[in-house]
């Protein structure tokens, strides 16, 4: 259980780090603000167009009498907007990281620099880093989607659906949120998605201690904007201790290989011994 507290500690340390480095806090805010504006515009557009979309999708109900026609279309309009809001919440971090790839790479490198030791670099051009980030984000979102469908089905189970399932949902969200954020630092260390997931599985409680509180806060996108710089800093600190100084050179600059196994240079990562601060 100590790992839960340690994971939360990394989140707090990250916020303190950007608090001590105000220039980097402002630098890290920019991608989140850009993404927030884009999402707000999309949700406003959806709010205005959802009823027209529902009308177009339900021509069979045109001849229904009142109140059934209004009840059906109002319910579907609310569901469409709610689904759009749900997608906005679960994709906000991935899109922000994609938009802010150069910003967060620089922030993560600065955290490594101030904490001492070698500062790993991917050695890849920006376009390739963006491609890798986008590809891995899609893979993570597919996993989240599959878990979400399973949990949605389990949500109809009496008692279990109202107690255990919501907790599991937050754990899934927090776990993959931690993966998205630590990816910034771990990709620079030559680790592909499969290896990153294996590394985090080896310390599930530590990962959940970091990701679940952050996931709860990220339910409010505006809050997410201000927490994102510190979240990236904290995830870098977490990644440093998970990988350990003895494995800082594990990558060969080819983390973006087309295959998940390409050139990772990391074997049996689930058994990597974390640094002392992770315990």
Coordinates of C-alpha atoms in Angstrom, one line a residue:
X1 CA 0.0 0.0 0.0
X2 CA 3.0 2.3 0.4
X3 CA 3.2 2.5 -3.4
X4 CA -0.2 4.2 -3.6
X5 CA 1.1 7.0 -1.4
X6 CA 4.4 7.1 -3.3
X7 CA 2.5 7.4 -6.6
X8 CA 0.6 10.3 -5.3
X9 CA 3.8 11.8 -4.0
X10 CA 5.2 12.0 -7.5
X11 CA 2.1 13.9 -8.6
X12 CA 2.7 16.4 -5.7
X13 CA 6.4 16.6 -6.5
X14 CA 5.7 17.4 -10.1
X15 CA 3.4 20.3 -9.2
X16 CA 6.0 21.6 -6.8
X17 CA 8.7 21.3 -9.5
X18 CA 6.7 23.6 -11.9
X19 CA 5.9 25.8 -9.0
X20 CA 9.6 26.4 -8.4
X21 CA 10.2 26.8 -12.2
X22 CA 7.5 29.3 -13.1
X23 CA 8.8 29.8 -16.7
X24 CA 8.3 26.2 -17.4
X25 CA 4.8 26.2 -15.8
X26 CA 3.8 28.9 -18.3
X27 CA 5.5 27.1 -21.1
X28 CA 3.6 23.9 -20.3
X29 CA 0.2 25.7 -20.1
X30 CA 0.2 26.6 -23.8
X31 CA -0.7 23.2 -25.3
X32 CA -3.5 22.7 -22.7
X33 CA -5.0 26.1 -23.4
X34 CA -4.9 25.4 -27.2
X35 CA -6.6 22.1 -26.7
X36 CA -9.2 23.5 -24.4
X37 CA -10.2 26.2 -26.9
X38 CA -10.5 23.5 -29.7
X39 CA -12.6 21.2 -27.5
X40 CA -14.8 24.1 -26.3
X41 CA -15.5 25.1 -29.9
X42 CA -16.3 21.4 -30.8
X43 CA -18.7 21.0 -27.8
X44 CA -20.5 24.3 -28.6
X45 CA -20.9 23.1 -32.2
X46 CA -22.2 19.8 -31.0
X47 CA -24.6 21.5 -28.7
X48 CA -26.1 23.5 -31.5
X49 CA -26.1 20.6 -34.0
X50 CA -27.1 17.6 -31.9
X51 CA -30.8 18.1 -32.3
X52 CA -30.4 18.3 -36.1
X53 CA -28.3 15.2 -36.1
X54 CA -30.9 13.3 -34.1
X55 CA -33.7 14.5 -36.4
X56 CA -31.7 13.3 -39.4
X57 CA -31.0 9.9 -37.7
X58 CA -34.6 9.2 -36.7
X59 CA -36.8 9.8 -39.8
X60 CA -39.0 6.8 -38.7
X61 CA -40.3 8.9 -35.8
X62 CA -41.6 11.8 -37.9
X63 CA -45.2 10.6 -37.7
X64 CA -45.1 9.8 -34.0
X65 CA -47.6 11.6 -31.9
X66 CA -46.8 13.9 -28.9
X67 CA -45.3 13.4 -26.4
X68 CA -43.4 10.3 -27.7
X69 CA -41.6 12.1 -30.6
X70 CA -40.3 14.9 -28.3
X71 CA -39.4 12.4 -25.6
X72 CA -37.4 10.2 -28.0
X73 CA -35.5 13.0 -29.7
X74 CA -34.8 14.9 -26.5
X75 CA -33.4 11.8 -24.9
X76 CA -31.2 11.0 -27.9
X77 CA -30.0 14.6 -28.1
X78 CA -28.9 14.5 -24.4
X79 CA -27.2 11.2 -25.0
X80 CA -25.4 12.5 -28.1
X81 CA -24.1 15.5 -26.2
X82 CA -23.2 13.4 -23.2
X83 CA -21.3 11.0 -25.4
X84 CA -19.4 13.9 -26.9
X85 CA -18.5 15.2 -23.5
X86 CA -17.4 11.7 -22.4
X87 CA -15.1 11.5 -25.5
X88 CA -13.7 15.0 -24.7
X89 CA -12.8 13.9 -21.2
X90 CA -11.1 10.6 -22.1
X91 CA -9.2 12.0 -25.1
X92 CA -8.2 15.4 -23.7
X93 CA -4.9 14.3 -22.3
X94 CA -3.9 12.3 -25.4
X95 CA -4.7 15.2 -27.7
X96 CA -3.0 17.7 -25.4
X97 CA 0.1 15.6 -25.3
X98 CA 0.0 15.3 -29.1
X99 CA -0.4 19.1 -29.6
X100 CA 2.2 19.8 -27.0
X101 CA 4.8 17.2 -27.9
X102 CA 7.6 19.7 -28.4
X103 CA 6.6 21.6 -25.3
X104 CA 6.4 18.6 -23.0
X105 CA 9.6 17.0 -24.5
X106 CA 11.5 20.1 -23.5
X107 CA 9.8 20.3 -20.1
X108 CA 10.6 16.6 -19.4
X109 CA 14.2 17.1 -20.5
X110 CA 14.5 20.0 -18.1
X111 CA 13.2 17.9 -15.2
X112 CA 15.8 15.3 -16.1
X113 CA 18.5 18.0 -16.3
X114 CA 17.7 19.5 -12.9
X115 CA 17.4 16.2 -11.2
X116 CA 20.9 15.2 -12.3
X117 CA 22.3 12.4 -14.4
X118 CA 22.2 11.9 -18.2
X119 CA 19.4 13.6 -20.2
X120 CA 18.2 10.9 -22.7
X121 CA 17.2 12.1 -26.2
X122 CA 15.2 10.1 -28.7
X123 CA 17.3 11.4 -31.7
X124 CA 14.2 11.2 -33.9
X125 CA 12.9 14.1 -36.0
X126 CA 9.8 15.9 -34.7
X127 CA 7.5 14.5 -37.4
X128 CA 8.4 11.0 -36.4
X129 CA 7.9 11.7 -32.7
X130 CA 4.5 13.1 -33.5
X131 CA 3.6 10.0 -35.5
X132 CA 4.7 7.7 -32.7
X133 CA 2.8 9.7 -30.1
X134 CA -0.4 9.7 -32.3
X135 CA -0.1 6.0 -33.1
X136 CA 0.4 5.0 -29.5
X137 CA -2.4 7.3 -28.3
X138 CA -4.8 5.6 -30.6
X139 CA -3.7 2.2 -29.4
X140 CA -4.2 3.3 -25.8
X141 CA -7.6 4.8 -26.5
X142 CA -8.7 1.5 -28.2
X143 CA -7.7 -0.3 -25.0
X144 CA -9.6 2.2 -22.9
X145 CA -12.6 1.8 -25.2
X146 CA -12.6 -2.0 -24.8
X147 CA -12.4 -1.7 -21.0
X148 CA -15.2 0.9 -21.1
X149 CA -17.5 -1.3 -23.1
X150 CA -16.9 -4.2 -20.6
X151 CA -17.5 -1.9 -17.6
X152 CA -20.5 -0.4 -19.2
X153 CA -22.0 -3.9 -19.6
X154 CA -21.1 -4.8 -16.0
X155 CA -22.7 -1.6 -14.9
X156 CA -26.2 -3.1 -15.3
X157 CA -25.4 -5.8 -12.7
X158 CA -27.3 -5.1 -9.4
X159 CA -25.1 -3.7 -6.6
X160 CA -21.9 -4.5 -8.4
X161 CA -22.7 -2.0 -11.2
X162 CA -23.2 0.8 -8.6
X163 CA -20.2 0.1 -6.4
X164 CA -17.3 -1.9 -7.8
X165 CA -17.7 -0.9 -11.5
X166 CA -17.3 2.9 -11.0
X167 CA -14.1 2.2 -8.9
X168 CA -12.7 -0.1 -11.6
X169 CA -13.5 2.6 -14.2
X170 CA -11.5 5.2 -12.4
X171 CA -8.6 2.7 -12.0
X172 CA -8.6 2.0 -15.7
X173 CA -8.7 5.7 -16.5
X174 CA -5.9 6.5 -14.0
X175 CA -3.7 3.6 -15.2
X176 CA -3.8 4.6 -18.9
X177 CA -3.5 8.3 -18.0
X178 CA -0.3 7.5 -16.2
X179 CA 0.9 5.6 -19.3
X180 CA 0.2 8.6 -21.6
X181 CA 2.1 11.0 -19.3
X182 CA 5.1 8.7 -18.5
X183 CA 5.4 8.0 -22.3
X184 CA 6.9 11.5 -22.7
X185 CA 10.0 10.5 -20.7
X186 CA 10.0 6.8 -21.5
X187 CA 10.0 7.2 -25.3
X188 CA 13.1 9.3 -24.9
X189 CA 14.6 6.2 -23.2
X190 CA 13.9 4.0 -26.2
X191 CA 10.8 2.2 -24.7
X192 CA 8.0 1.2 -27.0
X193 CA 4.3 1.0 -25.9
X194 CA 4.4 -2.7 -25.1
X195 CA 7.5 -2.3 -22.8
X196 CA 6.0 0.8 -21.2
X197 CA 2.8 -1.0 -20.3
X198 CA 4.8 -4.0 -18.9
X199 CA 6.9 -1.6 -16.8
X200 CA 3.8 0.0 -15.3
X201 CA 2.1 -3.4 -14.7
X202 CA 5.1 -4.3 -12.6
X203 CA 4.2 -1.5 -10.2
X204 CA 0.4 -1.3 -10.5
X205 CA -0.2 0.4 -7.1
X206 CA 2.5 3.0 -7.8
X207 CA 0.9 3.7 -11.2
X208 CA -2.6 3.9 -9.8
X209 CA -1.5 6.2 -6.9
X210 CA -0.2 8.6 -9.5
X211 CA -2.9 8.3 -12.2
X212 CA -6.2 7.9 -10.3
X213 CA -6.1 11.2 -8.4
X214 CA -5.0 12.9 -11.5
X215 CA -7.8 11.3 -13.5
X216 CA -10.4 12.5 -11.0
X217 CA -9.0 16.0 -11.3
X218 CA -8.9 15.8 -15.1
X219 CA -12.7 15.2 -15.2
X220 CA -12.8 19.0 -15.2
X221 CA -10.9 20.0 -18.4
X222 CA -10.1 23.5 -17.2
X223 CA -8.4 22.1 -14.1
X224 CA -6.5 19.7 -16.4
X225 CA -5.0 22.6 -18.2
X226 CA -3.3 23.9 -15.1
X227 CA -2.3 20.5 -13.7
X228 CA -0.8 19.3 -17.0
X229 CA 2.7 20.9 -16.7
X230 CA 3.1 19.5 -13.2
X231 CA 1.7 16.1 -14.3
X232 CA 4.3 15.8 -17.0
X233 CA 7.0 16.8 -14.5
X234 CA 5.7 14.3 -12.0
X235 CA 5.5 11.6 -14.6
X236 CA 9.1 12.2 -15.6
X237 CA 10.2 11.8 -11.9
X238 CA 8.1 8.6 -11.8
X239 CA 9.7 7.3 -15.0
X240 CA 13.2 8.1 -13.7
X241 CA 12.7 5.9 -10.6
X242 CA 10.8 3.2 -12.4
X243 CA 13.5 2.7 -15.0
X244 CA 16.5 3.4 -12.7
X245 CA 19.8 5.0 -13.6
X246 CA 21.3 1.7 -14.6
X247 CA 18.8 1.5 -17.5
X248 CA 18.9 5.1 -18.7
X249 CA 20.7 4.0 -21.9
X250 CA 18.4 1.2 -22.7
X251 CA 17.1 2.9 -25.8
X252 CA 18.8 3.1 -29.1
X253 CA 16.9 6.1 -30.5
X254 CA 14.5 3.8 -32.5
X255 CA 11.6 3.9 -30.1
X256 CA 9.4 4.8 -32.9
X257 CA 10.0 1.6 -34.9
X258 CA 7.1 0.5 -37.0
X259 CA 6.8 -2.7 -34.9
X260 CA 6.1 -2.8 -31.2
X261 CA 9.2 -4.9 -30.7
X262 CA 11.4 -2.7 -32.9
X263 CA 14.8 -1.8 -31.4
X264 CA 13.5 -1.3 -27.8
X265 CA 16.6 -2.6 -26.2
X266 CA 14.6 -3.5 -23.1
X267 CA 13.9 -7.1 -22.2
X268 CA 11.7 -8.4 -19.4
X269 CA 10.9 -4.8 -18.3
X270 CA 8.4 -6.0 -15.8
X271 CA 11.4 -7.1 -13.7
X272 CA 13.2 -3.8 -13.9
X273 CA 14.2 -2.7 -10.4
X274 CA 12.9 0.7 -9.6
X275 CA 15.0 3.4 -8.0
X276 CA 14.9 3.8 -4.3
X277 CA 12.4 6.7 -4.3
X278 CA 9.7 4.5 -5.8
X279 CA 9.5 2.3 -2.8

